[in-house]
Coordinates of C-alpha atoms in Angstrom, one line a residue:
M1388 CA 187.7 57.0 -169.8
L1389 CA 184.6 58.9 -168.8
A1390 CA 182.2 57.5 -166.3
E1391 CA 179.8 55.1 -167.7
I1392 CA 176.2 53.8 -166.8
R1393 CA 175.7 50.5 -168.6
S1394 CA 172.7 48.9 -166.7
L1395 CA 169.4 50.0 -165.0
A1396 CA 170.9 49.3 -161.6
E1397 CA 173.8 51.5 -162.3
Y1398 CA 171.6 54.2 -163.4
Q1399 CA 169.5 54.0 -160.5
E1400 CA 172.7 54.0 -158.3
A1401 CA 174.1 56.9 -160.0
W1402 CA 171.0 59.1 -159.9
K1403 CA 170.6 58.3 -156.2
N1404 CA 174.3 59.2 -155.2
S1405 CA 174.1 62.3 -157.5
I1406 CA 171.2 63.7 -155.6
H1407 CA 172.0 62.9 -152.0
N1408 CA 175.8 63.0 -152.3
P1409 CA 176.3 65.5 -155.2
E1410 CA 179.8 66.6 -154.2
S1411 CA 181.3 63.2 -154.1
F1412 CA 179.4 62.0 -157.2
W1413 CA 180.4 65.1 -159.3
K1414 CA 183.9 64.9 -158.0
T1415 CA 184.4 61.3 -159.2
V1416 CA 182.8 62.2 -162.7
A1417 CA 185.0 65.5 -163.1
E1418 CA 188.1 63.5 -162.2
S1419 CA 187.5 61.7 -165.7
F1420 CA 188.7 64.8 -167.4
Y1421 CA 192.1 66.6 -167.7
W1422 CA 192.6 69.4 -165.4
F1423 CA 195.8 71.7 -165.3
T1424 CA 195.0 72.7 -161.6
P1425 CA 192.9 70.5 -159.7
F1426 CA 189.7 72.0 -158.2
T1427 CA 189.5 72.5 -154.5
K1428 CA 185.5 72.4 -154.3
V1429 CA 183.1 70.8 -156.2
K1430 CA 180.3 73.3 -156.1
E1431 CA 179.1 76.5 -154.4
G1432 CA 176.3 78.8 -154.4
D1433 CA 172.7 78.2 -155.0
F1434 CA 169.4 78.8 -156.7
K1435 CA 168.2 81.4 -154.1
Q1436 CA 171.3 83.7 -154.5
V1437 CA 171.6 82.7 -158.2
N1438 CA 175.4 82.4 -157.6
M1439 CA 176.2 78.9 -158.7
Q1440 CA 179.8 77.7 -159.2
W1441 CA 181.3 74.4 -159.9
F1442 CA 184.8 73.0 -159.5
V1443 CA 185.9 75.9 -157.6
G1444 CA 189.6 76.6 -158.1
G1445 CA 189.9 74.3 -160.9
Q1446 CA 191.7 75.0 -164.0
T1447 CA 191.2 73.2 -167.3
N1448 CA 190.8 73.8 -171.2
L1449 CA 187.8 72.5 -173.1
C1450 CA 189.8 72.3 -176.4
Y1451 CA 192.6 70.4 -174.6
N1452 CA 190.0 67.7 -173.4
C1453 CA 188.4 67.5 -176.8
I1454 CA 191.7 67.0 -178.8
D1455 CA 195.0 66.9 -177.0
R1456 CA 193.8 64.4 -174.6
H1457 CA 193.2 62.0 -177.1
L1458 CA 196.6 62.4 -178.7
P1459 CA 198.5 60.3 -179.8
E1460 CA 196.2 57.1 -179.3
K1461 CA 193.6 58.7 -181.8
A1462 CA 195.8 60.7 -183.8
N1463 CA 194.8 58.9 -187.0
Q1464 CA 191.3 58.3 -186.1
T1465 CA 188.7 60.4 -187.8
A1466 CA 187.3 63.2 -185.6
L1467 CA 185.1 65.1 -188.1
I1468 CA 183.5 64.3 -191.3
V1469 CA 181.9 67.2 -193.2
E1470 CA 179.2 66.6 -195.7
P1471 CA 178.8 69.4 -198.4
N1472 CA 175.3 70.7 -199.4
D1473 CA 176.0 69.3 -202.9
P1474 CA 176.1 65.5 -202.7
T1475 CA 178.4 65.1 -205.6
T1476 CA 181.0 67.0 -203.8
P1477 CA 183.4 65.0 -201.8
A1478 CA 183.1 65.1 -198.0
K1479 CA 185.9 66.3 -195.8
V1480 CA 187.4 63.9 -193.6
V1481 CA 189.5 65.2 -190.8
S1482 CA 191.7 63.2 -188.2
Y1483 CA 192.5 64.0 -184.7
Q1484 CA 195.7 65.3 -185.7
D1485 CA 194.5 67.2 -188.6
L1486 CA 192.0 69.0 -186.3
Y1487 CA 195.0 69.6 -183.7
N1488 CA 197.1 71.1 -186.5
A1489 CA 194.3 73.4 -187.7
V1490 CA 193.0 74.4 -184.3
C1491 CA 196.5 75.5 -183.2
M1492 CA 197.2 77.2 -186.3
F1493 CA 193.9 79.4 -185.9
A1494 CA 194.6 79.7 -182.0
N1495 CA 198.0 81.2 -182.9
A1496 CA 196.6 83.6 -185.7
L1497 CA 193.9 84.8 -183.3
E1498 CA 196.5 85.5 -180.5
K1499 CA 199.0 87.3 -183.1
H1500 CA 195.9 89.3 -184.0
G1501 CA 195.6 90.5 -180.3
I1502 CA 192.7 88.4 -179.3
K1503 CA 193.3 87.1 -175.6
S1504 CA 191.4 85.4 -172.9
G1505 CA 188.1 87.0 -172.3
D1506 CA 188.0 88.7 -175.7
R1507 CA 184.7 88.0 -177.7
V1508 CA 184.8 86.5 -181.0
C1509 CA 181.7 86.2 -183.3
L1510 CA 181.2 83.6 -185.7
Y1511 CA 178.7 83.7 -188.7
M1512 CA 179.8 80.5 -190.6
P1513 CA 178.9 77.5 -192.7
N1514 CA 178.0 74.5 -190.6
G1515 CA 181.5 72.9 -191.4
F1516 CA 185.1 72.2 -190.6
E1517 CA 186.2 76.0 -190.2
A1518 CA 183.3 76.7 -187.7
A1519 CA 184.5 73.8 -185.6
V1520 CA 188.1 75.0 -185.8
A1521 CA 187.3 78.5 -185.0
M1522 CA 185.1 77.4 -181.8
L1523 CA 187.9 75.3 -180.6
A1524 CA 190.7 77.8 -181.2
C1525 CA 188.6 80.2 -179.1
T1526 CA 188.1 78.1 -176.4
R1527 CA 191.9 77.0 -176.5
I1528 CA 193.0 80.6 -176.0
G1529 CA 190.2 81.4 -173.5
A1530 CA 188.4 83.6 -175.9
I1531 CA 184.6 83.6 -175.6
H1532 CA 182.9 82.6 -178.7
S1533 CA 179.5 83.7 -180.0
V1534 CA 178.1 81.6 -182.7
V1535 CA 175.4 83.2 -184.6
F1536 CA 173.5 80.7 -187.1
G1537 CA 174.5 81.4 -190.7
G1538 CA 170.8 82.6 -191.8
F1539 CA 170.2 85.0 -189.4
S1540 CA 169.5 88.6 -190.7
A1541 CA 171.8 91.5 -190.5
R1542 CA 169.8 93.2 -188.0
A1543 CA 170.1 89.9 -185.8
L1544 CA 173.8 89.6 -186.2
A1545 CA 174.3 93.2 -185.7
D1546 CA 172.3 92.9 -182.2
R1547 CA 174.5 89.9 -181.1
I1548 CA 177.8 91.7 -182.0
H1549 CA 176.9 94.8 -180.4
D1550 CA 175.7 93.2 -177.2
T1551 CA 179.0 91.0 -177.0
G1552 CA 181.2 93.8 -178.0
S1553 CA 183.1 91.4 -180.3
A1554 CA 186.3 92.7 -182.0
I1555 CA 186.4 90.0 -184.6
L1556 CA 183.8 88.5 -186.9
I1557 CA 184.4 85.1 -188.5
T1558 CA 182.4 84.6 -191.8
A1559 CA 182.4 83.1 -195.4
D1560 CA 181.9 84.4 -198.8
S1561 CA 178.2 82.6 -199.0
I1562 CA 176.8 79.1 -198.3
F1563 CA 174.4 77.1 -200.3
R1564 CA 171.3 75.4 -198.6
G1565 CA 169.7 73.2 -201.1
N1566 CA 169.5 75.0 -204.0
K1567 CA 169.4 78.5 -202.4
E1568 CA 172.6 80.8 -201.9
V1569 CA 172.9 82.9 -199.0
S1570 CA 175.7 85.7 -199.1
L1571 CA 177.0 85.5 -195.5
K1572 CA 179.6 88.4 -196.4
A1573 CA 177.1 90.5 -197.5
I1574 CA 174.9 90.2 -194.5
A1575 CA 177.8 90.7 -192.6
D1576 CA 178.9 93.7 -194.3
E1577 CA 175.4 95.2 -193.5
A1578 CA 175.5 94.2 -189.9
C1579 CA 179.1 95.6 -189.4
Q1580 CA 177.8 99.1 -190.4
S1581 CA 176.3 99.5 -187.0
C1582 CA 178.9 97.6 -185.1
P1583 CA 182.0 100.0 -184.3
S1584 CA 183.7 97.2 -182.1
I1585 CA 184.4 95.1 -185.1
Q1586 CA 187.9 95.8 -186.3
S1587 CA 188.5 92.7 -188.4
V1588 CA 186.4 90.2 -190.5
I1589 CA 188.1 86.9 -191.3
V1590 CA 186.6 85.7 -194.5
L1591 CA 186.4 82.0 -195.8
K1592 CA 186.4 81.4 -199.3
H1593 CA 183.7 78.8 -199.3
T1594 CA 181.8 78.8 -202.3
G1595 CA 183.9 81.2 -204.4
S1596 CA 181.2 83.7 -205.2
E1597 CA 182.0 87.4 -205.6
I1598 CA 181.9 89.7 -202.5
N1599 CA 182.5 93.3 -201.5
W1600 CA 186.0 93.8 -200.0
N1601 CA 186.7 96.2 -197.3
Q1602 CA 190.4 96.7 -197.5
G1603 CA 192.1 97.1 -194.0
R1604 CA 189.3 95.3 -192.2
D1605 CA 188.6 92.1 -194.0
I1606 CA 191.2 89.2 -194.1
W1607 CA 190.9 86.0 -196.1
W1608 CA 190.7 83.1 -193.9
H1609 CA 193.6 81.4 -195.7
D1610 CA 195.9 84.4 -195.2
F1611 CA 195.2 84.9 -191.7
M1612 CA 196.3 81.2 -191.1
E1613 CA 199.4 81.5 -193.4
N1614 CA 202.7 80.6 -191.6
Q1615 CA 201.2 79.9 -188.4
P1616 CA 202.6 77.2 -186.2
S1617 CA 200.7 73.7 -185.9
T1618 CA 201.6 73.7 -182.3
H1619 CA 200.0 75.6 -179.5
T1620 CA 199.8 75.5 -175.8
A1621 CA 196.3 75.5 -174.6
V1622 CA 195.6 78.3 -172.0
A1623 CA 194.7 76.9 -168.5
M1624 CA 191.4 78.6 -167.9
D1625 CA 189.5 78.9 -164.5
A1626 CA 186.6 76.4 -164.2
E1627 CA 184.3 79.5 -163.9
A1628 CA 185.6 81.3 -166.8
P1629 CA 183.1 82.3 -169.7
L1630 CA 183.3 79.9 -172.3
F1631 CA 180.7 81.1 -174.9
I1632 CA 177.8 83.3 -175.3
L1633 CA 174.7 81.8 -177.1
Y1634 CA 171.3 84.0 -177.8
T1635 CA 167.9 82.9 -177.3
S1636 CA 165.1 85.1 -178.4
G1637 CA 162.9 86.7 -175.9
S1638 CA 159.1 87.5 -176.3
T1639 CA 159.9 90.9 -175.7
G1640 CA 163.2 93.2 -175.8
K1641 CA 166.4 92.0 -177.1
P1642 CA 167.6 88.3 -177.2
K1643 CA 169.2 86.9 -174.1
G1644 CA 173.1 86.3 -174.4
I1645 CA 173.3 83.0 -172.2
V1646 CA 176.6 82.5 -170.7
H1647 CA 178.1 78.9 -170.2
T1648 CA 181.5 78.5 -168.2
T1649 CA 184.4 76.1 -169.0
G1650 CA 184.5 73.6 -166.3
G1651 CA 181.0 72.7 -165.5
Y1652 CA 179.7 72.8 -169.4
M1653 CA 182.8 70.5 -170.2
V1654 CA 182.1 67.9 -167.4
Y1655 CA 178.4 67.8 -168.1
I1656 CA 178.4 67.6 -171.9
G1657 CA 181.0 64.9 -171.9
Y1658 CA 179.3 62.8 -169.1
T1659 CA 175.8 63.2 -170.6
F1660 CA 176.9 62.2 -174.3
R1661 CA 178.8 59.2 -173.1
N1662 CA 175.9 57.8 -171.4
I1663 CA 172.6 58.9 -173.0
F1664 CA 173.8 57.8 -176.3
Q1665 CA 175.9 54.8 -174.9
S1666 CA 178.7 56.0 -177.0
Q1667 CA 181.4 53.4 -178.2
P1668 CA 185.1 54.2 -179.0
Q1669 CA 184.4 53.7 -183.0
D1670 CA 181.0 55.4 -183.1
I1671 CA 180.2 57.4 -186.2
Y1672 CA 177.8 60.0 -184.9
F1673 CA 175.5 62.3 -186.7
C1674 CA 174.0 65.4 -185.1
T1675 CA 171.7 67.1 -187.9
A1676 CA 171.5 70.4 -185.9
D1677 CA 173.7 73.5 -187.1
V1678 CA 176.6 74.7 -184.8
G1679 CA 174.6 78.1 -184.7
W1680 CA 172.4 76.2 -182.0
V1681 CA 173.3 74.9 -178.6
T1682 CA 172.5 71.1 -179.9
G1683 CA 175.2 71.9 -182.5
H1684 CA 177.6 73.0 -179.7
S1685 CA 177.0 70.5 -177.2
Y1686 CA 176.3 67.5 -179.2
G1687 CA 177.3 68.3 -182.6
V1688 CA 181.0 69.4 -181.8
Y1689 CA 182.0 69.2 -177.9
G1690 CA 180.1 66.1 -176.7
P1691 CA 181.5 63.9 -179.3
L1692 CA 185.1 65.2 -179.4
L1693 CA 185.1 64.9 -175.6
N1694 CA 184.4 61.3 -176.0
G1695 CA 186.9 60.8 -178.7
I1696 CA 184.6 59.6 -181.3
T1697 CA 183.8 60.7 -185.1
S1698 CA 181.2 63.4 -185.4
V1699 CA 179.4 64.0 -188.7
L1700 CA 178.6 67.8 -189.6
F1701 CA 176.2 68.4 -192.7
E1702 CA 176.1 71.8 -194.5
G1703 CA 172.7 71.2 -196.4
V1704 CA 169.0 70.4 -195.8
P1705 CA 167.3 67.1 -195.4
T1706 CA 165.0 67.4 -198.4
W1707 CA 167.7 68.7 -201.2
P1708 CA 168.2 67.1 -203.7
N1709 CA 165.6 64.9 -202.4
A1710 CA 163.9 63.6 -199.3
G1711 CA 166.6 60.7 -198.9
R1712 CA 169.2 63.0 -198.2
F1713 CA 169.6 62.0 -194.3
W1714 CA 169.4 58.5 -195.3
E1715 CA 171.8 58.7 -198.0
I1716 CA 174.3 60.2 -195.3
V1717 CA 173.6 57.3 -192.7
D1718 CA 174.5 54.8 -195.4
K1719 CA 177.5 56.6 -196.9
F1720 CA 179.2 57.1 -193.5
K1721 CA 177.9 53.9 -191.7
I1722 CA 176.5 56.1 -189.1
N1723 CA 175.6 54.4 -185.7
I1724 CA 173.9 57.3 -183.9
L1725 CA 171.6 59.6 -185.4
Y1726 CA 170.3 62.7 -183.6
T1727 CA 167.6 65.1 -185.3
A1728 CA 164.5 67.0 -184.5
P1729 CA 160.8 66.0 -184.6
T1730 CA 160.4 68.9 -187.1
A1731 CA 162.6 67.1 -189.6
I1732 CA 161.0 63.6 -188.9
R1733 CA 157.6 64.8 -189.7
A1734 CA 158.7 66.6 -192.7
L1735 CA 160.5 63.6 -193.9
E1736 CA 157.6 61.4 -193.0
A1737 CA 155.5 63.5 -195.2
F1738 CA 157.3 62.3 -198.4
G1739 CA 156.3 58.7 -197.6
A1740 CA 158.1 55.6 -196.4
E1741 CA 159.5 54.8 -200.1
W1742 CA 162.4 57.0 -199.3
P1743 CA 163.8 55.6 -196.4
A1744 CA 163.2 52.2 -198.1
K1745 CA 165.6 53.0 -200.7
Y1746 CA 168.6 52.7 -198.1
S1747 CA 169.9 50.1 -196.0
L1748 CA 170.1 52.0 -192.7
A1749 CA 171.6 48.8 -191.3
S1750 CA 174.3 50.6 -189.2
L1751 CA 172.1 52.6 -187.0
R1752 CA 172.2 51.4 -183.6
I1753 CA 170.7 54.4 -181.5
L1754 CA 168.1 57.3 -182.6
G1755 CA 167.5 60.4 -180.9
T1756 CA 165.2 63.5 -180.9
V1757 CA 165.9 66.9 -179.8
G1758 CA 164.1 70.3 -179.8
E1759 CA 160.4 69.7 -178.8
P1760 CA 158.2 66.8 -177.7
I1761 CA 157.6 64.3 -180.3
N1762 CA 154.1 63.0 -181.1
V1763 CA 153.3 59.6 -181.4
E1764 CA 153.0 59.3 -185.0
A1765 CA 156.4 60.7 -185.5
W1766 CA 158.1 58.5 -182.9
N1767 CA 156.3 55.4 -184.5
W1768 CA 157.5 56.5 -188.0
Y1769 CA 161.0 57.0 -186.7
H1770 CA 161.0 53.8 -184.9
K1771 CA 159.6 51.6 -187.7
Q1772 CA 160.9 53.4 -191.0
I1773 CA 164.6 54.6 -189.7
G1774 CA 165.3 52.3 -186.7
K1775 CA 163.7 49.1 -188.1
E1776 CA 162.0 48.5 -184.8
K1777 CA 165.4 47.7 -183.4
C1778 CA 167.0 51.0 -182.2
P1779 CA 166.3 52.5 -179.2
I1780 CA 165.0 56.1 -179.3
V1781 CA 166.4 58.7 -176.7
D1782 CA 163.7 61.5 -176.6
T1783 CA 165.8 64.1 -174.9
W1784 CA 164.5 67.3 -173.2
W1785 CA 166.8 70.3 -172.2
Q1786 CA 167.2 73.8 -173.1
T1787 CA 170.0 76.4 -174.1
E1788 CA 170.1 77.3 -170.6
T1789 CA 170.6 74.0 -169.1
G1790 CA 173.8 73.4 -171.3
G1791 CA 172.9 69.6 -172.0
I1792 CA 170.5 67.0 -171.6
M1793 CA 168.2 67.0 -168.6
I1794 CA 165.7 64.4 -169.0
S1795 CA 166.0 61.4 -171.3
N1796 CA 165.9 57.5 -171.4
L1797 CA 169.5 55.9 -171.7
A1798 CA 169.8 54.1 -175.0
G1799 CA 168.9 50.3 -174.2
V1800 CA 169.7 50.9 -170.7
T1801 CA 166.4 52.5 -169.4
A1802 CA 162.9 52.1 -170.6
E1803 CA 161.7 54.2 -173.5
K1804 CA 158.0 55.4 -173.7
P1805 CA 156.6 57.3 -176.8
T1806 CA 156.4 60.9 -176.3
F1807 CA 157.9 60.7 -173.0
A1808 CA 161.5 62.1 -172.1
T1809 CA 161.0 59.6 -169.1
L1810 CA 163.6 59.8 -166.4
P1811 CA 165.9 62.7 -165.2
F1812 CA 169.7 62.4 -165.7
P1813 CA 172.0 61.8 -162.8
G1814 CA 172.4 65.1 -161.1
I1815 CA 169.0 66.5 -162.1
D1816 CA 166.2 66.6 -159.4
P1817 CA 162.8 67.7 -161.2
V1818 CA 160.1 68.9 -159.3
L1819 CA 156.3 69.8 -160.4
V1820 CA 154.8 72.8 -158.9
D1821 CA 151.3 74.2 -159.2
E1822 CA 150.7 78.0 -160.4
T1823 CA 151.5 79.2 -156.6
G1824 CA 154.9 77.4 -156.5
K1825 CA 153.5 74.5 -154.2
E1826 CA 155.0 71.1 -154.9
I1827 CA 152.8 68.6 -156.1
T1828 CA 154.0 65.5 -154.6
D1829 CA 151.6 62.7 -156.1
T1830 CA 153.3 60.0 -158.1
V1831 CA 150.8 60.8 -161.1
A1832 CA 150.6 64.6 -161.5
E1833 CA 150.9 67.6 -163.9
G1834 CA 152.1 71.0 -163.3
R1835 CA 155.1 73.3 -164.1
L1836 CA 158.4 71.8 -164.4
C1837 CA 161.2 73.3 -162.1
I1838 CA 164.6 71.8 -161.2
R1839 CA 165.4 71.9 -157.4
S1840 CA 169.4 72.5 -157.4
S1841 CA 172.1 73.1 -159.7
W1842 CA 174.0 70.7 -161.9
P1843 CA 177.5 71.6 -163.5
G1844 CA 176.1 72.6 -167.0
V1845 CA 173.5 75.2 -166.0
A1846 CA 174.3 78.7 -167.3
R1847 CA 175.5 81.4 -165.2
T1848 CA 173.9 84.4 -166.3
T1849 CA 172.9 86.4 -169.2
W1850 CA 175.7 88.4 -170.7
R1851 CA 176.1 91.7 -168.7
D1852 CA 172.6 91.4 -167.2
H1853 CA 172.5 89.2 -164.2
E1854 CA 169.3 90.7 -163.1
R1855 CA 167.5 89.7 -166.1
F1856 CA 168.9 86.1 -165.7
K1857 CA 167.5 86.1 -162.1
Q1858 CA 164.1 87.4 -163.1
T1859 CA 163.7 85.2 -166.0
Y1860 CA 164.6 81.7 -164.3
F1861 CA 164.5 82.1 -160.6
S1862 CA 161.9 84.7 -159.7
T1863 CA 158.5 83.0 -160.7
F1864 CA 159.5 80.2 -158.0
P1865 CA 162.2 81.4 -155.6
G1866 CA 164.9 78.8 -154.7
L1867 CA 164.0 76.8 -158.1
Y1868 CA 165.2 76.9 -161.7
Y1869 CA 161.8 77.2 -163.5
T1870 CA 162.1 75.7 -167.0
G1871 CA 158.9 77.5 -168.4
D1872 CA 157.5 74.0 -169.4
G1873 CA 154.5 72.2 -168.3
C1874 CA 155.2 68.7 -167.5
R1875 CA 153.2 65.3 -166.7
R1876 CA 154.4 62.6 -164.5
D1877 CA 153.0 59.0 -165.0
E1878 CA 152.7 56.1 -162.6
G1879 CA 156.2 55.1 -163.5
S1880 CA 157.7 58.6 -162.5
F1881 CA 158.1 59.1 -166.2
Y1882 CA 158.2 62.7 -167.4
R1883 CA 156.3 63.9 -170.2
I1884 CA 157.2 67.6 -171.5
T1885 CA 153.6 69.0 -172.2
G1886 CA 155.1 72.3 -174.0
R1887 CA 155.5 75.6 -172.8
V1888 CA 153.3 76.7 -169.9
D1889 CA 151.7 79.3 -172.0
D1890 CA 150.7 76.5 -174.3
V1891 CA 148.3 75.1 -171.6
V1892 CA 144.9 76.2 -172.3
N1893 CA 142.2 76.5 -169.7
V1894 CA 138.9 75.8 -171.6
S1895 CA 135.7 75.8 -169.5
G1896 CA 137.7 74.7 -166.5
H1897 CA 139.7 71.9 -168.5
R1898 CA 143.5 72.3 -168.7
I1899 CA 144.5 71.3 -172.2
G1900 CA 147.9 70.7 -173.2
T1901 CA 148.0 72.1 -176.9
A1902 CA 150.8 69.5 -177.7
E1903 CA 148.5 66.8 -177.0
V1904 CA 146.0 68.2 -179.4
E1905 CA 148.8 68.8 -181.9
S1906 CA 149.7 65.1 -181.3
A1907 CA 146.2 64.1 -182.0
L1908 CA 145.9 66.2 -185.2
A1909 CA 148.9 64.7 -186.5
E1910 CA 146.9 61.5 -186.9
H1911 CA 144.7 62.5 -189.7
P1912 CA 146.6 61.6 -192.9
A1913 CA 146.3 64.9 -194.6
V1914 CA 147.8 66.7 -191.7
I1915 CA 151.4 67.4 -191.8
E1916 CA 152.1 69.7 -188.8
S1917 CA 150.1 71.8 -186.5
A1918 CA 150.2 74.6 -184.0
V1919 CA 147.4 75.0 -181.4
V1920 CA 146.9 78.0 -179.3
G1921 CA 144.3 79.4 -177.0
Y1922 CA 142.5 82.6 -177.7
P1923 CA 139.9 84.9 -175.6
H1924 CA 136.4 83.2 -175.5
E1925 CA 133.4 85.0 -174.2
V1926 CA 131.9 81.7 -172.8
K1927 CA 134.7 79.1 -172.5
G1928 CA 137.3 81.5 -171.1
Q1929 CA 139.7 80.1 -173.6
G1930 CA 139.1 78.5 -177.0
L1931 CA 141.2 76.3 -179.1
Y1932 CA 142.4 77.7 -182.5
A1933 CA 144.6 75.4 -184.7
F1934 CA 146.8 76.3 -187.4
V1935 CA 147.4 73.2 -189.7
I1936 CA 150.0 72.5 -192.5
C1937 CA 148.2 69.9 -194.9
E1938 CA 149.6 67.9 -197.7
P1939 CA 149.2 69.4 -201.1
H1940 CA 146.3 66.8 -201.9
H1941 CA 144.2 67.7 -198.9
S1942 CA 141.5 68.6 -200.9
E1943 CA 140.9 65.1 -201.4
Y1944 CA 139.5 65.1 -197.7
P1945 CA 136.3 67.1 -197.9
N1946 CA 135.6 66.3 -194.5
L1947 CA 139.1 67.2 -193.0
I1948 CA 137.8 69.7 -190.4
P1949 CA 135.0 67.2 -188.8
E1950 CA 137.6 64.2 -189.1
C1951 CA 140.0 66.0 -187.3
Q1952 CA 137.7 66.9 -184.4
Q1953 CA 136.7 63.3 -184.4
I1954 CA 140.2 62.2 -183.8
I1955 CA 140.5 64.8 -181.1
T1956 CA 137.3 63.5 -179.3
Q1957 CA 138.5 60.2 -179.6
K1958 CA 142.0 60.8 -178.4
I1959 CA 141.5 63.6 -175.7
G1960 CA 137.6 64.1 -175.4
S1961 CA 134.9 66.3 -176.8
F1962 CA 135.9 69.1 -174.4
A1963 CA 139.2 69.5 -176.4
K1964 CA 137.5 70.2 -179.8
L1965 CA 138.8 73.0 -181.7
D1966 CA 136.9 76.3 -182.6
F1967 CA 138.9 77.1 -185.5
I1968 CA 141.0 75.2 -187.9
Q1969 CA 143.0 77.5 -190.4
V1970 CA 145.0 75.7 -193.0
V1971 CA 148.1 77.7 -193.4
P1972 CA 151.2 77.5 -196.1
G1973 CA 153.7 77.3 -193.4
L1974 CA 154.3 78.0 -189.5
P1975 CA 156.4 80.9 -188.0
K1976 CA 159.5 78.7 -187.4
T1977 CA 163.1 79.7 -186.0
R1978 CA 165.9 78.6 -187.9
S1979 CA 166.3 75.6 -185.5
G1980 CA 162.9 74.5 -186.3
K1981 CA 161.0 75.5 -183.3
I1982 CA 157.6 76.9 -183.9
M1983 CA 157.3 80.6 -182.4
R1984 CA 153.8 79.9 -180.9
R1985 CA 153.6 83.4 -179.3
I1986 CA 153.2 85.0 -182.7
L1987 CA 150.2 82.8 -183.3
R1988 CA 148.8 83.7 -179.9
K1989 CA 149.3 87.4 -180.5
I1990 CA 147.4 86.8 -183.8
V1991 CA 144.4 85.1 -182.2
E1992 CA 144.5 87.9 -179.6
G1993 CA 144.0 90.3 -182.3
E1994 CA 147.5 91.7 -182.3
T1995 CA 148.4 92.9 -185.9
Q1996 CA 152.1 94.4 -185.6
N1997 CA 153.8 94.0 -182.2
F1998 CA 155.0 90.4 -182.4
G1999 CA 158.3 90.9 -180.2
D2000 CA 161.7 89.8 -181.4
T2001 CA 161.3 87.9 -184.8
T2002 CA 164.9 87.9 -185.8
S2003 CA 165.2 84.2 -185.5
L2004 CA 162.3 83.4 -187.8
L2005 CA 163.3 81.3 -190.9
D2006 CA 160.4 82.9 -192.9
P2007 CA 159.3 86.2 -191.7
T2008 CA 156.7 86.5 -194.6
I2009 CA 154.8 83.6 -193.4
V2010 CA 153.5 85.8 -190.3
Q2011 CA 151.8 88.0 -192.8
Q2012 CA 150.0 85.3 -194.8
I2013 CA 148.7 83.5 -191.8
L2014 CA 147.5 87.1 -190.3
T2015 CA 145.8 88.1 -193.7
D2016 CA 144.0 84.7 -193.8
Y2017 CA 143.3 84.7 -190.1
Q2018 CA 141.4 88.2 -190.4
I2019 CA 139.3 86.7 -193.4
I2020 CA 138.3 83.7 -191.2
R2021 CA 137.4 85.7 -188.2
N2022 CA 135.6 88.3 -190.2
K2023 CA 133.4 85.6 -191.7
H2024 CA 133.1 83.9 -188.3
T2025 CA 133.6 80.5 -189.9
K2026 CA 133.7 77.7 -187.5
P2027 CA 134.7 74.2 -187.9

């Protein structure tokens, strides 16, 4: 049984101990897991040298802790439920025993194919059972997996394969997202043309669509698995052995390959999941993120399995065949915990309350949000329409680089406050600093969010480029991990993420968080979503430019612009009024749903071509549409 926090007093005591006695605190937590060889030292290194290590000398295996540790007590319990894109197709229900058998077979197949500890394996797959099997099989034999979201372009996939030097690519014939088919195999074939390291491509027959076949290189998944034993001895891995590489897009240059290691990641993910979501042994848990993103890694696959509960994976999209898809899944499987993104909540909110009203949603006990700060309107809609005003909402803040959740309320244990991530998780010591790096010690404060000392789940490096890792996260404020986010602390010492520091605009001496302006805009009934950025202003230093997605019938609001300005004045002040409002058909979003604001900043700064790495964009064509309309607006000098 993993260590539990079940009351406010227990949280306060745990956090205090974790900060003042981190070694004894994390030793106790880590001993909840299975170690082949006990660790001899809890932690070494620091943020000054950027040489962090956790559970030194220990040997363990993430897959063993996710599956084997739960057998035989949970052999017949459901481990995974995979809901397909098409709601008329039956879901795949997999017990812990079935998962063990499949993972062992794939692990044996990988080893037979020459893959060993330390080798890299690239996954470009549907968000389903086989992706989880491949991930777990890699961790079982000590191979380092690099999962690429099954929607990235051939160029983006090739960049990641080339950087890791992967010898094997695991993919599928194609996938459906809503009514759109994406040929993964065709994209994989194109990517492999520039990736000489790839020796074999394992292909899952997923949709049955026709594909090109490279004889001698391509192997069907079912042939790869054929005649493999359903038992396998998990490899004892050093706690600091690389576990996986996951890429995040940089503003310039190639994407960063974030490296997480075995022991620390396992301990942190298992412990955060258990306590933030207050999970119970029989919970049915639904994380809507794809396994191609860190949320899918940490809280879609590994976190739930480490805690021995049932996790639901979904291959489709929330609005197909209708806007009730999520709520249908909740009722179908009696979901207890739902973890999704504010982007999805806002998109579903736009379809109206009548959709969730069609469903019971009575099984829900806890709701969660992830990926970006949630605005008040979306929080309230989620709380009322989905949680029926009875479910705690955990507003979680974390990053790919942190491995797991860093600041969040604990469901039903610590207080929640709309738009606030609230309190740091045990082991996390946040600090606010000004632009010079001086700590802001006032209780009520606003500044740049840093973390004072390491925690088990922190990334250790960027793949084959440790200097880039040091420069990106530890050079701005030496001795601290710099998150890149702005943050506000209130009188209760609750933390509210105000967005990337680049999203704090100085207008006539007023520091304005663009997230606040966006939150105000969302209160207008015609506004679905917005992105506000600063642009050079000859008088004010910086002005505010809003890109706004509106409902189809927004023409019914002839005073849209002045009404939006009035809301901003009421909510923030007249100093935050917008200089320009541009209604757009969409925003430049990554495939994980995050708005790539740096592209919008470059547009308003006059850039027309060089937008940096855009391989993670869901729809690259939207950038040109926005740019064209922007140039028309600025040429006409149309102001709101």
